[in-house]
Amino acid sequence: MAPFDAILFDLDNTLCTNDQSGETIYAGAFAAAGLDRFGEPSDLWAALDGPPDHDDHEGYLADGFGRVAAKHDREGVDVRALARGFVETVDHSAVSFRPGAEAALAAARDHASVGLVTNGPERRQSIKLDALGIADAFDAVVFAGDMPRRKPHPDPFDRALSDLDAEANASLHVGDSLEFDVDGAHRAGLDAAWCPVETDGEGDPDPTSYAPAYVLRSLADFPAILDGGP
Protein backbone atom coordinates (compact mmCIF):
# COMPACT_ATOMS: atom_id res chain seq x y z
CA MET A 1 0.00 0.00 0.00
CA ALA A 2 1.36 3.44 -0.93
CA PRO A 3 2.34 5.21 2.32
CA PHE A 4 0.58 8.54 1.86
CA ASP A 5 -0.62 10.39 4.94
CA ALA A 6 -2.32 13.07 2.83
CA ILE A 7 -3.63 13.22 -0.72
CA LEU A 8 -4.36 16.57 -2.37
CA PHE A 9 -6.46 17.10 -5.48
CA ASP A 10 -6.73 19.90 -8.00
CA LEU A 11 -10.31 20.76 -9.06
CA ASP A 12 -10.66 22.17 -12.60
CA ASN A 13 -9.90 19.61 -15.31
CA THR A 14 -8.83 17.15 -12.62
CA LEU A 15 -11.89 16.25 -10.58
CA CYS A 16 -14.32 18.07 -12.86
CA THR A 17 -14.83 19.64 -16.26
CA ASN A 18 -17.10 22.46 -17.40
CA ASP A 19 -20.19 21.29 -19.26
CA GLN A 20 -20.57 24.50 -21.25
CA SER A 21 -18.99 24.42 -24.68
CA GLY A 22 -16.49 27.03 -25.74
CA GLU A 23 -18.90 28.01 -28.49
CA THR A 24 -21.67 28.71 -25.98
CA ILE A 25 -19.48 30.92 -23.84
CA TYR A 26 -17.88 32.74 -26.80
CA ALA A 27 -21.23 33.46 -28.45
CA GLY A 28 -22.66 34.53 -25.09
CA ALA A 29 -19.90 37.10 -24.65
CA PHE A 30 -20.90 38.87 -27.88
CA ALA A 31 -24.61 38.61 -27.12
CA ALA A 32 -24.15 40.09 -23.64
CA ALA A 33 -21.98 42.90 -25.04
CA GLY A 34 -24.42 43.62 -27.86
CA LEU A 35 -21.66 43.33 -30.46
CA ASP A 36 -21.49 41.64 -33.84
CA ARG A 37 -19.41 38.51 -33.60
CA PHE A 38 -15.96 38.09 -35.06
CA GLY A 39 -13.60 35.15 -34.73
CA GLU A 40 -13.99 31.75 -33.14
CA PRO A 41 -13.42 30.37 -29.64
CA SER A 42 -10.13 28.84 -30.83
CA ASP A 43 -8.92 32.35 -31.74
CA LEU A 44 -9.48 33.51 -28.17
CA TRP A 45 -7.84 30.47 -26.55
CA ALA A 46 -4.78 31.00 -28.75
CA ALA A 47 -4.71 34.73 -27.94
CA LEU A 48 -4.84 34.38 -24.16
CA ASP A 49 -1.38 34.98 -22.74
CA GLY A 50 -0.37 32.53 -20.05
CA PRO A 51 -2.48 31.44 -17.08
CA PRO A 52 -5.54 33.45 -15.98
CA ASP A 53 -4.99 36.52 -13.84
CA HIS A 54 -7.26 35.88 -10.85
CA ASP A 55 -6.80 39.47 -9.66
CA ASP A 56 -8.08 40.88 -12.96
CA HIS A 57 -9.82 38.11 -14.86
CA GLU A 58 -11.74 40.56 -17.02
CA GLY A 59 -8.54 42.34 -17.95
CA TYR A 60 -6.92 39.04 -18.87
CA LEU A 61 -9.85 38.18 -21.14
CA ALA A 62 -10.04 41.71 -22.55
CA ASP A 63 -6.41 41.49 -23.60
CA GLY A 64 -7.20 38.24 -25.40
CA PHE A 65 -10.24 39.70 -27.12
CA GLY A 66 -8.11 42.67 -28.13
CA ARG A 67 -5.69 40.38 -29.96
CA VAL A 68 -8.58 38.61 -31.68
CA ALA A 69 -10.08 41.98 -32.66
CA ALA A 70 -6.78 43.09 -34.20
CA LYS A 71 -6.56 39.84 -36.15
CA HIS A 72 -10.01 40.51 -37.62
CA ASP A 73 -9.50 44.25 -38.21
CA ARG A 74 -11.90 45.23 -35.42
CA GLU A 75 -9.68 47.61 -33.50
CA GLY A 76 -11.66 49.96 -31.27
CA VAL A 77 -14.25 47.38 -30.27
CA ASP A 78 -15.17 47.40 -26.57
CA VAL A 79 -13.12 44.41 -25.44
CA ARG A 80 -13.94 45.07 -21.79
CA ALA A 81 -17.62 44.57 -22.61
CA LEU A 82 -16.76 41.30 -24.30
CA ALA A 83 -14.76 40.22 -21.27
CA ARG A 84 -17.66 41.07 -18.94
CA GLY A 85 -20.02 39.20 -21.25
CA PHE A 86 -17.74 36.18 -21.19
CA VAL A 87 -17.63 36.16 -17.38
CA GLU A 88 -21.40 36.60 -17.14
CA THR A 89 -22.03 33.72 -19.53
CA VAL A 90 -19.94 31.17 -17.66
CA ASP A 91 -22.12 29.01 -15.41
CA HIS A 92 -19.86 27.73 -12.65
CA SER A 93 -22.51 25.24 -11.56
CA ALA A 94 -22.42 23.55 -14.99
CA VAL A 95 -19.76 21.02 -14.07
CA SER A 96 -19.44 17.24 -14.19
CA PHE A 97 -17.03 14.76 -12.68
CA ARG A 98 -14.22 13.55 -14.89
CA PRO A 99 -14.45 9.80 -15.47
CA GLY A 100 -13.17 7.99 -12.40
CA ALA A 101 -13.07 11.11 -10.23
CA GLU A 102 -15.67 9.97 -7.70
CA ALA A 103 -13.95 6.60 -7.28
CA ALA A 104 -10.55 8.28 -6.96
CA LEU A 105 -11.83 10.63 -4.28
CA ALA A 106 -13.50 7.78 -2.38
CA ALA A 107 -10.33 5.67 -2.54
CA ALA A 108 -8.24 8.58 -1.29
CA ARG A 109 -10.57 9.09 1.67
CA ASP A 110 -10.23 5.41 2.56
CA HIS A 111 -6.45 5.69 2.70
CA ALA A 112 -5.48 9.15 3.92
CA SER A 113 -6.47 12.67 4.85
CA VAL A 114 -7.73 14.45 1.74
CA GLY A 115 -7.35 18.06 0.68
CA LEU A 116 -8.27 20.28 -2.25
CA VAL A 117 -5.84 22.84 -3.66
CA THR A 118 -7.32 24.94 -6.45
CA ASN A 119 -6.05 28.14 -8.03
CA GLY A 120 -9.57 29.51 -8.37
CA PRO A 121 -11.12 31.86 -5.79
CA GLU A 122 -13.71 30.64 -3.30
CA ARG A 123 -16.52 32.68 -4.87
CA ARG A 124 -16.29 30.55 -8.04
CA GLN A 125 -14.94 27.24 -6.83
CA SER A 126 -17.41 26.80 -3.97
CA ILE A 127 -20.23 26.87 -6.54
CA LYS A 128 -18.61 23.95 -8.35
CA LEU A 129 -18.11 21.98 -5.15
CA ASP A 130 -21.77 22.44 -4.23
CA ALA A 131 -22.92 21.44 -7.72
CA LEU A 132 -20.83 18.27 -7.55
CA GLY A 133 -21.99 17.48 -4.02
CA ILE A 134 -18.45 17.36 -2.61
CA ALA A 135 -18.30 20.52 -0.53
CA ASP A 136 -17.81 18.37 2.59
CA ALA A 137 -15.60 15.71 0.98
CA PHE A 138 -12.28 17.27 2.00
CA ASP A 139 -10.47 17.57 5.30
CA ALA A 140 -8.88 20.80 4.08
CA VAL A 141 -9.68 23.17 1.22
CA VAL A 142 -7.31 25.83 -0.10
CA PHE A 143 -8.64 28.41 -2.55
CA ALA A 144 -5.29 29.67 -3.78
CA GLY A 145 -7.02 32.29 -5.93
CA ASP A 146 -7.63 34.18 -2.68
CA MET A 147 -3.98 33.91 -1.59
CA PRO A 148 -1.07 36.21 -2.49
CA ARG A 149 0.67 33.30 -4.23
CA ARG A 150 -0.92 30.47 -6.23
CA LYS A 151 0.26 27.18 -7.67
CA PRO A 152 2.98 26.46 -8.69
CA HIS A 153 4.23 28.42 -5.66
CA PRO A 154 4.58 26.13 -2.62
CA ASP A 155 2.37 28.31 -0.38
CA PRO A 156 -1.01 26.72 -1.28
CA PHE A 157 0.39 23.22 -0.79
CA ASP A 158 2.06 24.23 2.47
CA ARG A 159 -1.22 25.61 3.79
CA ALA A 160 -3.12 22.44 2.92
CA LEU A 161 -0.49 20.24 4.56
CA SER A 162 -0.49 22.45 7.66
CA ASP A 163 -4.28 22.17 7.89
CA LEU A 164 -4.01 18.39 7.54
CA ASP A 165 -1.05 18.15 9.94
CA ALA A 166 0.79 16.15 7.27
CA GLU A 167 4.37 16.07 6.05
CA ALA A 168 5.16 16.85 2.42
CA ASN A 169 7.38 13.80 1.99
CA ALA A 170 4.44 11.56 2.91
CA SER A 171 1.90 13.30 0.68
CA LEU A 172 0.71 13.19 -2.93
CA HIS A 173 -0.90 15.80 -5.17
CA VAL A 174 -3.11 14.83 -8.12
CA GLY A 175 -3.64 17.27 -10.98
CA ASP A 176 -3.88 17.80 -14.72
CA SER A 177 -1.24 20.52 -15.19
CA LEU A 178 2.46 19.77 -15.42
CA GLU A 179 3.37 23.40 -14.77
CA PHE A 180 0.99 24.17 -11.91
CA ASP A 181 0.22 20.81 -10.31
CA VAL A 182 3.26 18.61 -10.88
CA ASP A 183 5.95 21.29 -10.68
CA GLY A 184 4.11 23.03 -7.86
CA ALA A 185 3.86 19.82 -5.86
CA HIS A 186 7.54 19.12 -6.38
CA ARG A 187 8.48 22.63 -5.23
CA ALA A 188 6.55 21.95 -2.02
CA GLY A 189 8.20 18.54 -1.57
CA LEU A 190 5.24 16.33 -2.51
CA ASP A 191 5.03 13.47 -4.97
CA ALA A 192 2.72 14.14 -7.92
CA ALA A 193 0.30 12.14 -10.01
CA TRP A 194 -0.40 13.67 -13.43
CA CYS A 195 -3.75 12.99 -15.08
CA PRO A 196 -3.96 15.14 -18.25
CA VAL A 197 -7.17 15.94 -20.06
CA GLU A 198 -7.49 14.02 -23.32
CA THR A 199 -6.49 16.00 -26.40
CA ASP A 200 -6.32 15.38 -30.13
CA GLY A 201 -2.68 14.42 -29.69
CA GLU A 202 -1.30 17.60 -31.27
CA GLY A 203 1.05 19.58 -29.08
CA ASP A 204 0.61 17.29 -26.09
CA PRO A 205 2.88 18.22 -23.19
CA ASP A 206 5.86 16.02 -22.50
CA PRO A 207 6.01 14.95 -18.84
CA THR A 208 9.62 13.81 -19.05
CA SER A 209 11.25 16.97 -17.70
CA TYR A 210 8.64 17.26 -14.92
CA ALA A 211 9.01 13.62 -13.80
CA PRO A 212 5.68 12.99 -12.09
CA ALA A 213 5.79 9.91 -9.88
CA TYR A 214 2.62 8.62 -11.57
CA VAL A 215 1.08 9.23 -14.98
CA LEU A 216 -2.61 8.34 -15.16
CA ARG A 217 -4.57 7.79 -18.34
CA SER A 218 -7.73 8.19 -16.25
CA LEU A 219 -8.59 8.84 -12.63
CA ALA A 220 -10.12 5.37 -12.73
CA ASP A 221 -6.50 4.15 -12.52
CA PHE A 222 -5.83 6.10 -9.33
CA PRO A 223 -7.03 3.54 -6.74
CA ALA A 224 -4.39 1.11 -8.01
CA ILE A 225 -1.70 3.50 -6.77
CA LEU A 226 -3.09 3.25 -3.26
CA ASP A 227 -3.29 -0.53 -3.48
CA GLY A 228 0.38 -0.82 -4.33
CA GLY A 229 0.11 -0.71 -8.11
CA PRO A 230 2.63 0.98 -10.43
PDB file of C-alpha atoms in Angstrom:
ATOM      1  CA  MET A   1       0.000   0.000   0.000  1.00  0.00           C
ATOM      2  CA  ALA A   2       1.364   3.442  -0.932  1.00  0.00           C
ATOM      3  CA  PRO A   3       2.337   5.207   2.321  1.00  0.00           C
ATOM      4  CA  PHE A   4       0.585   8.542   1.859  1.00  0.00           C
ATOM      5  CA  ASP A   5      -0.618  10.389   4.939  1.00  0.00           C
ATOM      6  CA  ALA A   6      -2.316  13.070   2.832  1.00  0.00           C
ATOM      7  CA  ILE A   7      -3.633  13.223  -0.722  1.00  0.00           C
ATOM      8  CA  LEU A   8      -4.362  16.571  -2.367  1.00  0.00           C
ATOM      9  CA  PHE A   9      -6.464  17.098  -5.481  1.00  0.00           C
ATOM     10  CA  ASP A  10      -6.730  19.904  -8.003  1.00  0.00           C
ATOM     11  CA  LEU A  11     -10.307  20.756  -9.060  1.00  0.00           C
ATOM     12  CA  ASP A  12     -10.657  22.172 -12.596  1.00  0.00           C
ATOM     13  CA  ASN A  13      -9.903  19.606 -15.310  1.00  0.00           C
ATOM     14  CA  THR A  14      -8.833  17.146 -12.620  1.00  0.00           C
ATOM     15  CA  LEU A  15     -11.887  16.250 -10.577  1.00  0.00           C
ATOM     16  CA  CYS A  16     -14.321  18.070 -12.857  1.00  0.00           C
ATOM     17  CA  THR A  17     -14.834  19.636 -16.264  1.00  0.00           C
ATOM     18  CA  ASN A  18     -17.097  22.465 -17.403  1.00  0.00           C
ATOM     19  CA  ASP A  19     -20.193  21.285 -19.262  1.00  0.00           C
ATOM     20  CA  GLN A  20     -20.568  24.501 -21.254  1.00  0.00           C
ATOM     21  CA  SER A  21     -18.988  24.422 -24.679  1.00  0.00           C
ATOM     22  CA  GLY A  22     -16.485  27.034 -25.735  1.00  0.00           C
ATOM     23  CA  GLU A  23     -18.896  28.014 -28.489  1.00  0.00           C
ATOM     24  CA  THR A  24     -21.674  28.706 -25.983  1.00  0.00           C
ATOM     25  CA  ILE A  25     -19.475  30.924 -23.843  1.00  0.00           C
ATOM     26  CA  TYR A  26     -17.877  32.739 -26.803  1.00  0.00           C
ATOM     27  CA  ALA A  27     -21.226  33.462 -28.453  1.00  0.00           C
ATOM     28  CA  GLY A  28     -22.658  34.531 -25.093  1.00  0.00           C
ATOM     29  CA  ALA A  29     -19.903  37.104 -24.653  1.00  0.00           C
ATOM     30  CA  PHE A  30     -20.903  38.869 -27.880  1.00  0.00           C
ATOM     31  CA  ALA A  31     -24.613  38.611 -27.116  1.00  0.00           C
ATOM     32  CA  ALA A  32     -24.150  40.087 -23.640  1.00  0.00           C
ATOM     33  CA  ALA A  33     -21.980  42.899 -25.035  1.00  0.00           C
ATOM     34  CA  GLY A  34     -24.419  43.622 -27.856  1.00  0.00           C
ATOM     35  CA  LEU A  35     -21.655  43.333 -30.459  1.00  0.00           C
ATOM     36  CA  ASP A  36     -21.486  41.639 -33.840  1.00  0.00           C
ATOM     37  CA  ARG A  37     -19.408  38.511 -33.602  1.00  0.00           C
ATOM     38  CA  PHE A  38     -15.964  38.086 -35.062  1.00  0.00           C
ATOM     39  CA  GLY A  39     -13.601  35.151 -34.728  1.00  0.00           C
ATOM     40  CA  GLU A  40     -13.993  31.747 -33.139  1.00  0.00           C
ATOM     41  CA  PRO A  41     -13.416  30.366 -29.642  1.00  0.00           C
ATOM     42  CA  SER A  42     -10.127  28.839 -30.829  1.00  0.00           C
ATOM     43  CA  ASP A  43      -8.925  32.352 -31.742  1.00  0.00           C
ATOM     44  CA  LEU A  44      -9.483  33.512 -28.173  1.00  0.00           C
ATOM     45  CA  TRP A  45      -7.845  30.473 -26.554  1.00  0.00           C
ATOM     46  CA  ALA A  46      -4.776  31.003 -28.748  1.00  0.00           C
ATOM     47  CA  ALA A  47      -4.714  34.729 -27.937  1.00  0.00           C
ATOM     48  CA  LEU A  48      -4.837  34.378 -24.156  1.00  0.00           C
ATOM     49  CA  ASP A  49      -1.381  34.984 -22.739  1.00  0.00           C
ATOM     50  CA  GLY A  50      -0.373  32.527 -20.046  1.00  0.00           C
ATOM     51  CA  PRO A  51      -2.484  31.440 -17.078  1.00  0.00           C
ATOM     52  CA  PRO A  52      -5.540  33.449 -15.985  1.00  0.00           C
ATOM     53  CA  ASP A  53      -4.991  36.517 -13.837  1.00  0.00           C
ATOM     54  CA  HIS A  54      -7.261  35.877 -10.848  1.00  0.00           C
ATOM     55  CA  ASP A  55      -6.800  39.467  -9.656  1.00  0.00           C
ATOM     56  CA  ASP A  56      -8.079  40.879 -12.957  1.00  0.00           C
ATOM     57  CA  HIS A  57      -9.817  38.107 -14.859  1.00  0.00           C
ATOM     58  CA  GLU A  58     -11.742  40.564 -17.017  1.00  0.00           C
ATOM     59  CA  GLY A  59      -8.544  42.345 -17.951  1.00  0.00           C
ATOM     60  CA  TYR A  60      -6.921  39.045 -18.866  1.00  0.00           C
ATOM     61  CA  LEU A  61      -9.855  38.184 -21.144  1.00  0.00           C
ATOM     62  CA  ALA A  62     -10.040  41.714 -22.547  1.00  0.00           C
ATOM     63  CA  ASP A  63      -6.406  41.495 -23.601  1.00  0.00           C
ATOM     64  CA  GLY A  64      -7.197  38.238 -25.401  1.00  0.00           C
ATOM     65  CA  PHE A  65     -10.241  39.696 -27.122  1.00  0.00           C
ATOM     66  CA  GLY A  66      -8.111  42.671 -28.127  1.00  0.00           C
ATOM     67  CA  ARG A  67      -5.694  40.385 -29.957  1.00  0.00           C
ATOM     68  CA  VAL A  68      -8.579  38.609 -31.680  1.00  0.00           C
ATOM     69  CA  ALA A  69     -10.083  41.980 -32.663  1.00  0.00           C
ATOM     70  CA  ALA A  70      -6.778  43.090 -34.201  1.00  0.00           C
ATOM     71  CA  LYS A  71      -6.558  39.837 -36.148  1.00  0.00           C
ATOM     72  CA  HIS A  72     -10.012  40.509 -37.619  1.00  0.00           C
ATOM     73  CA  ASP A  73      -9.498  44.254 -38.209  1.00  0.00           C
ATOM     74  CA  ARG A  74     -11.901  45.228 -35.422  1.00  0.00           C
ATOM     75  CA  GLU A  75      -9.676  47.615 -33.495  1.00  0.00           C
ATOM     76  CA  GLY A  76     -11.663  49.965 -31.275  1.00  0.00           C
ATOM     77  CA  VAL A  77     -14.249  47.378 -30.274  1.00  0.00           C
ATOM     78  CA  ASP A  78     -15.175  47.396 -26.571  1.00  0.00           C
ATOM     79  CA  VAL A  79     -13.115  44.410 -25.445  1.00  0.00           C
ATOM     80  CA  ARG A  80     -13.937  45.072 -21.788  1.00  0.00           C
ATOM     81  CA  ALA A  81     -17.621  44.574 -22.607  1.00  0.00           C
ATOM     82  CA  LEU A  82     -16.760  41.301 -24.304  1.00  0.00           C
ATOM     83  CA  ALA A  83     -14.755  40.216 -21.271  1.00  0.00           C
ATOM     84  CA  ARG A  84     -17.657  41.068 -18.943  1.00  0.00           C
ATOM     85  CA  GLY A  85     -20.023  39.198 -21.248  1.00  0.00           C
ATOM     86  CA  PHE A  86     -17.742  36.177 -21.186  1.00  0.00           C
ATOM     87  CA  VAL A  87     -17.627  36.163 -17.377  1.00  0.00           C
ATOM     88  CA  GLU A  88     -21.397  36.602 -17.139  1.00  0.00           C
ATOM     89  CA  THR A  89     -22.025  33.718 -19.534  1.00  0.00           C
ATOM     90  CA  VAL A  90     -19.937  31.173 -17.659  1.00  0.00           C
ATOM     91  CA  ASP A  91     -22.124  29.008 -15.414  1.00  0.00           C
ATOM     92  CA  HIS A  92     -19.862  27.734 -12.647  1.00  0.00           C
ATOM     93  CA  SER A  93     -22.511  25.239 -11.557  1.00  0.00           C
ATOM     94  CA  ALA A  94     -22.422  23.546 -14.990  1.00  0.00           C
ATOM     95  CA  VAL A  95     -19.756  21.017 -14.073  1.00  0.00           C
ATOM     96  CA  SER A  96     -19.439  17.238 -14.191  1.00  0.00           C
ATOM     97  CA  PHE A  97     -17.025  14.760 -12.681  1.00  0.00           C
ATOM     98  CA  ARG A  98     -14.220  13.548 -14.890  1.00  0.00           C
ATOM     99  CA  PRO A  99     -14.453   9.798 -15.466  1.00  0.00           C
ATOM    100  CA  GLY A 100     -13.170   7.988 -12.403  1.00  0.00           C
ATOM    101  CA  ALA A 101     -13.070  11.108 -10.231  1.00  0.00           C
ATOM    102  CA  GLU A 102     -15.665   9.974  -7.705  1.00  0.00           C
ATOM    103  CA  ALA A 103     -13.947   6.602  -7.276  1.00  0.00           C
ATOM    104  CA  ALA A 104     -10.547   8.277  -6.959  1.00  0.00           C
ATOM    105  CA  LEU A 105     -11.827  10.635  -4.281  1.00  0.00           C
ATOM    106  CA  ALA A 106     -13.498   7.781  -2.377  1.00  0.00           C
ATOM    107  CA  ALA A 107     -10.335   5.672  -2.540  1.00  0.00           C
ATOM    108  CA  ALA A 108      -8.240   8.582  -1.292  1.00  0.00           C
ATOM    109  CA  ARG A 109     -10.574   9.095   1.667  1.00  0.00           C
ATOM    110  CA  ASP A 110     -10.235   5.412   2.562  1.00  0.00           C
ATOM    111  CA  HIS A 111      -6.453   5.691   2.704  1.00  0.00           C
ATOM    112  CA  ALA A 112      -5.475   9.146   3.925  1.00  0.00           C
ATOM    113  CA  SER A 113      -6.470  12.669   4.850  1.00  0.00           C
ATOM    114  CA  VAL A 114      -7.729  14.453   1.740  1.00  0.00           C
ATOM    115  CA  GLY A 115      -7.351  18.057   0.679  1.00  0.00           C
ATOM    116  CA  LEU A 116      -8.266  20.275  -2.253  1.00  0.00           C
ATOM    117  CA  VAL A 117      -5.837  22.844  -3.664  1.00  0.00           C
ATOM    118  CA  THR A 118      -7.322  24.942  -6.448  1.00  0.00           C
ATOM    119  CA  ASN A 119      -6.046  28.136  -8.027  1.00  0.00           C
ATOM    120  CA  GLY A 120      -9.573  29.507  -8.368  1.00  0.00           C
ATOM    121  CA  PRO A 121     -11.124  31.856  -5.785  1.00  0.00           C
ATOM    122  CA  GLU A 122     -13.708  30.636  -3.302  1.00  0.00           C
ATOM    123  CA  ARG A 123     -16.519  32.676  -4.873  1.00  0.00           C
ATOM    124  CA  ARG A 124     -16.286  30.552  -8.035  1.00  0.00           C
ATOM    125  CA  GLN A 125     -14.938  27.245  -6.831  1.00  0.00           C
ATOM    126  CA  SER A 126     -17.409  26.800  -3.970  1.00  0.00           C
ATOM    127  CA  ILE A 127     -20.231  26.867  -6.540  1.00  0.00           C
ATOM    128  CA  LYS A 128     -18.614  23.946  -8.347  1.00  0.00           C
ATOM    129  CA  LEU A 129     -18.111  21.978  -5.155  1.00  0.00           C
ATOM    130  CA  ASP A 130     -21.769  22.445  -4.225  1.00  0.00           C
ATOM    131  CA  ALA A 131     -22.916  21.437  -7.721  1.00  0.00           C
ATOM    132  CA  LEU A 132     -20.826  18.270  -7.547  1.00  0.00           C
ATOM    133  CA  GLY A 133     -21.987  17.485  -4.021  1.00  0.00           C
ATOM    134  CA  ILE A 134     -18.445  17.358  -2.606  1.00  0.00           C
ATOM    135  CA  ALA A 135     -18.303  20.520  -0.528  1.00  0.00           C
ATOM    136  CA  ASP A 136     -17.810  18.367   2.585  1.00  0.00           C
ATOM    137  CA  ALA A 137     -15.601  15.712   0.982  1.00  0.00           C
ATOM    138  CA  PHE A 138     -12.277  17.274   2.004  1.00  0.00           C
ATOM    139  CA  ASP A 139     -10.473  17.570   5.299  1.00  0.00           C
ATOM    140  CA  ALA A 140      -8.878  20.796   4.082  1.00  0.00           C
ATOM    141  CA  VAL A 141      -9.683  23.170   1.218  1.00  0.00           C
ATOM    142  CA  VAL A 142      -7.308  25.833  -0.098  1.00  0.00           C
ATOM    143  CA  PHE A 143      -8.636  28.406  -2.549  1.00  0.00           C
ATOM    144  CA  ALA A 144      -5.286  29.673  -3.778  1.00  0.00           C
ATOM    145  CA  GLY A 145      -7.022  32.294  -5.925  1.00  0.00           C
ATOM    146  CA  ASP A 146      -7.628  34.178  -2.677  1.00  0.00           C
ATOM    147  CA  MET A 147      -3.978  33.913  -1.592  1.00  0.00           C
ATOM    148  CA  PRO A 148      -1.074  36.211  -2.486  1.00  0.00           C
ATOM    149  CA  ARG A 149       0.668  33.299  -4.232  1.00  0.00           C
ATOM    150  CA  ARG A 150      -0.920  30.474  -6.228  1.00  0.00           C
ATOM    151  CA  LYS A 151       0.256  27.177  -7.670  1.00  0.00           C
ATOM    152  CA  PRO A 152       2.980  26.456  -8.686  1.00  0.00           C
ATOM    153  CA  HIS A 153       4.234  28.417  -5.660  1.00  0.00           C
ATOM    154  CA  PRO A 154       4.577  26.129  -2.621  1.00  0.00           C
ATOM    155  CA  ASP A 155       2.369  28.306  -0.380  1.00  0.00           C
ATOM    156  CA  PRO A 156      -1.009  26.723  -1.281  1.00  0.00           C
ATOM    157  CA  PHE A 157       0.389  23.216  -0.794  1.00  0.00           C
ATOM    158  CA  ASP A 158       2.061  24.232   2.469  1.00  0.00           C
ATOM    159  CA  ARG A 159      -1.222  25.610   3.793  1.00  0.00           C
ATOM    160  CA  ALA A 160      -3.121  22.437   2.916  1.00  0.00           C
ATOM    161  CA  LEU A 161      -0.487  20.238   4.562  1.00  0.00           C
ATOM    162  CA  SER A 162      -0.491  22.446   7.657  1.00  0.00           C
ATOM    163  CA  ASP A 163      -4.281  22.174   7.891  1.00  0.00           C
ATOM    164  CA  LEU A 164      -4.006  18.389   7.538  1.00  0.00           C
ATOM    165  CA  ASP A 165      -1.046  18.147   9.943  1.00  0.00           C
ATOM    166  CA  ALA A 166       0.792  16.153   7.268  1.00  0.00           C
ATOM    167  CA  GLU A 167       4.370  16.073   6.055  1.00  0.00           C
ATOM    168  CA  ALA A 168       5.164  16.854   2.418  1.00  0.00           C
ATOM    169  CA  ASN A 169       7.382  13.799   1.989  1.00  0.00           C
ATOM    170  CA  ALA A 170       4.437  11.558   2.910  1.00  0.00           C
ATOM    171  CA  SER A 171       1.902  13.300   0.675  1.00  0.00           C
ATOM    172  CA  LEU A 172       0.710  13.190  -2.931  1.00  0.00           C
ATOM    173  CA  HIS A 173      -0.901  15.802  -5.169  1.00  0.00           C
ATOM    174  CA  VAL A 174      -3.112  14.826  -8.116  1.00  0.00           C
ATOM    175  CA  GLY A 175      -3.642  17.275 -10.975  1.00  0.00           C
ATOM    176  CA  ASP A 176      -3.877  17.804 -14.723  1.00  0.00           C
ATOM    177  CA  SER A 177      -1.244  20.525 -15.186  1.00  0.00           C
ATOM    178  CA  LEU A 178       2.456  19.775 -15.418  1.00  0.00           C
ATOM    179  CA  GLU A 179       3.367  23.398 -14.766  1.00  0.00           C
ATOM    180  CA  PHE A 180       0.991  24.171 -11.913  1.00  0.00           C
ATOM    181  CA  ASP A 181       0.224  20.807 -10.307  1.00  0.00           C
ATOM    182  CA  VAL A 182       3.259  18.612 -10.883  1.00  0.00           C
ATOM    183  CA  ASP A 183       5.947  21.287 -10.681  1.00  0.00           C
ATOM    184  CA  GLY A 184       4.107  23.029  -7.860  1.00  0.00           C
ATOM    185  CA  ALA A 185       3.857  19.818  -5.859  1.00  0.00           C
ATOM    186  CA  HIS A 186       7.545  19.124  -6.375  1.00  0.00           C
ATOM    187  CA  ARG A 187       8.476  22.634  -5.225  1.00  0.00           C
ATOM    188  CA  ALA A 188       6.549  21.949  -2.023  1.00  0.00           C
ATOM    189  CA  GLY A 189       8.199  18.541  -1.570  1.00  0.00           C
ATOM    190  CA  LEU A 190       5.236  16.325  -2.509  1.00  0.00           C
ATOM    191  CA  ASP A 191       5.034  13.467  -4.970  1.00  0.00           C
ATOM    192  CA  ALA A 192       2.725  14.135  -7.919  1.00  0.00           C
ATOM    193  CA  ALA A 193       0.297  12.138 -10.005  1.00  0.00           C
ATOM    194  CA  TRP A 194      -0.398  13.666 -13.426  1.00  0.00           C
ATOM    195  CA  CYS A 195      -3.752  12.994 -15.084  1.00  0.00           C
ATOM    196  CA  PRO A 196      -3.957  15.138 -18.246  1.00  0.00           C
ATOM    197  CA  VAL A 197      -7.166  15.941 -20.060  1.00  0.00           C
ATOM    198  CA  GLU A 198      -7.488  14.025 -23.317  1.00  0.00           C
ATOM    199  CA  THR A 199      -6.494  16.002 -26.405  1.00  0.00           C
ATOM    200  CA  ASP A 200      -6.322  15.384 -30.126  1.00  0.00           C
ATOM    201  CA  GLY A 201      -2.680  14.425 -29.694  1.00  0.00           C
ATOM    202  CA  GLU A 202      -1.302  17.598 -31.266  1.00  0.00           C
ATOM    203  CA  GLY A 203       1.051  19.575 -29.079  1.00  0.00           C
ATOM    204  CA  ASP A 204       0.609  17.287 -26.094  1.00  0.00           C
ATOM    205  CA  PRO A 205       2.878  18.221 -23.186  1.00  0.00           C
ATOM    206  CA  ASP A 206       5.863  16.022 -22.496  1.00  0.00           C
ATOM    207  CA  PRO A 207       6.006  14.950 -18.844  1.00  0.00           C
ATOM    208  CA  THR A 208       9.621  13.809 -19.046  1.00  0.00           C
ATOM    209  CA  SER A 209      11.245  16.965 -17.700  1.00  0.00           C
ATOM    210  CA  TYR A 210       8.639  17.256 -14.915  1.00  0.00           C
ATOM    211  CA  ALA A 211       9.011  13.620 -13.802  1.00  0.00           C
ATOM    212  CA  PRO A 212       5.678  12.992 -12.085  1.00  0.00           C
ATOM    213  CA  ALA A 213       5.786   9.906  -9.883  1.00  0.00           C
ATOM    214  CA  TYR A 214       2.622   8.620 -11.567  1.00  0.00           C
ATOM    215  CA  VAL A 215       1.077   9.235 -14.983  1.00  0.00           C
ATOM    216  CA  LEU A 216      -2.609   8.341 -15.160  1.00  0.00           C
ATOM    217  CA  ARG A 217      -4.575   7.791 -18.339  1.00  0.00           C
ATOM    218  CA  SER A 218      -7.731   8.186 -16.253  1.00  0.00           C
ATOM    219  CA  LEU A 219      -8.593   8.841 -12.633  1.00  0.00           C
ATOM    220  CA  ALA A 220     -10.117   5.374 -12.730  1.00  0.00           C
ATOM    221  CA  ASP A 221      -6.498   4.145 -12.517  1.00  0.00           C
ATOM    222  CA  PHE A 222      -5.831   6.103  -9.332  1.00  0.00           C
ATOM    223  CA  PRO A 223      -7.032   3.542  -6.741  1.00  0.00           C
ATOM    224  CA  ALA A 224      -4.387   1.106  -8.008  1.00  0.00           C
ATOM    225  CA  ILE A 225      -1.696   3.495  -6.767  1.00  0.00           C
ATOM    226  CA  LEU A 226      -3.087   3.246  -3.259  1.00  0.00           C
ATOM    227  CA  ASP A 227      -3.294  -0.525  -3.479  1.00  0.00           C
ATOM    228  CA  GLY A 228       0.383  -0.816  -4.333  1.00  0.00           C
ATOM    229  CA  GLY A 229       0.107  -0.708  -8.111  1.00  0.00           C
ATOM    230  CA  PRO A 230       2.634   0.978 -10.429  1.00  0.00           C
TER     231      PRO A 230
END
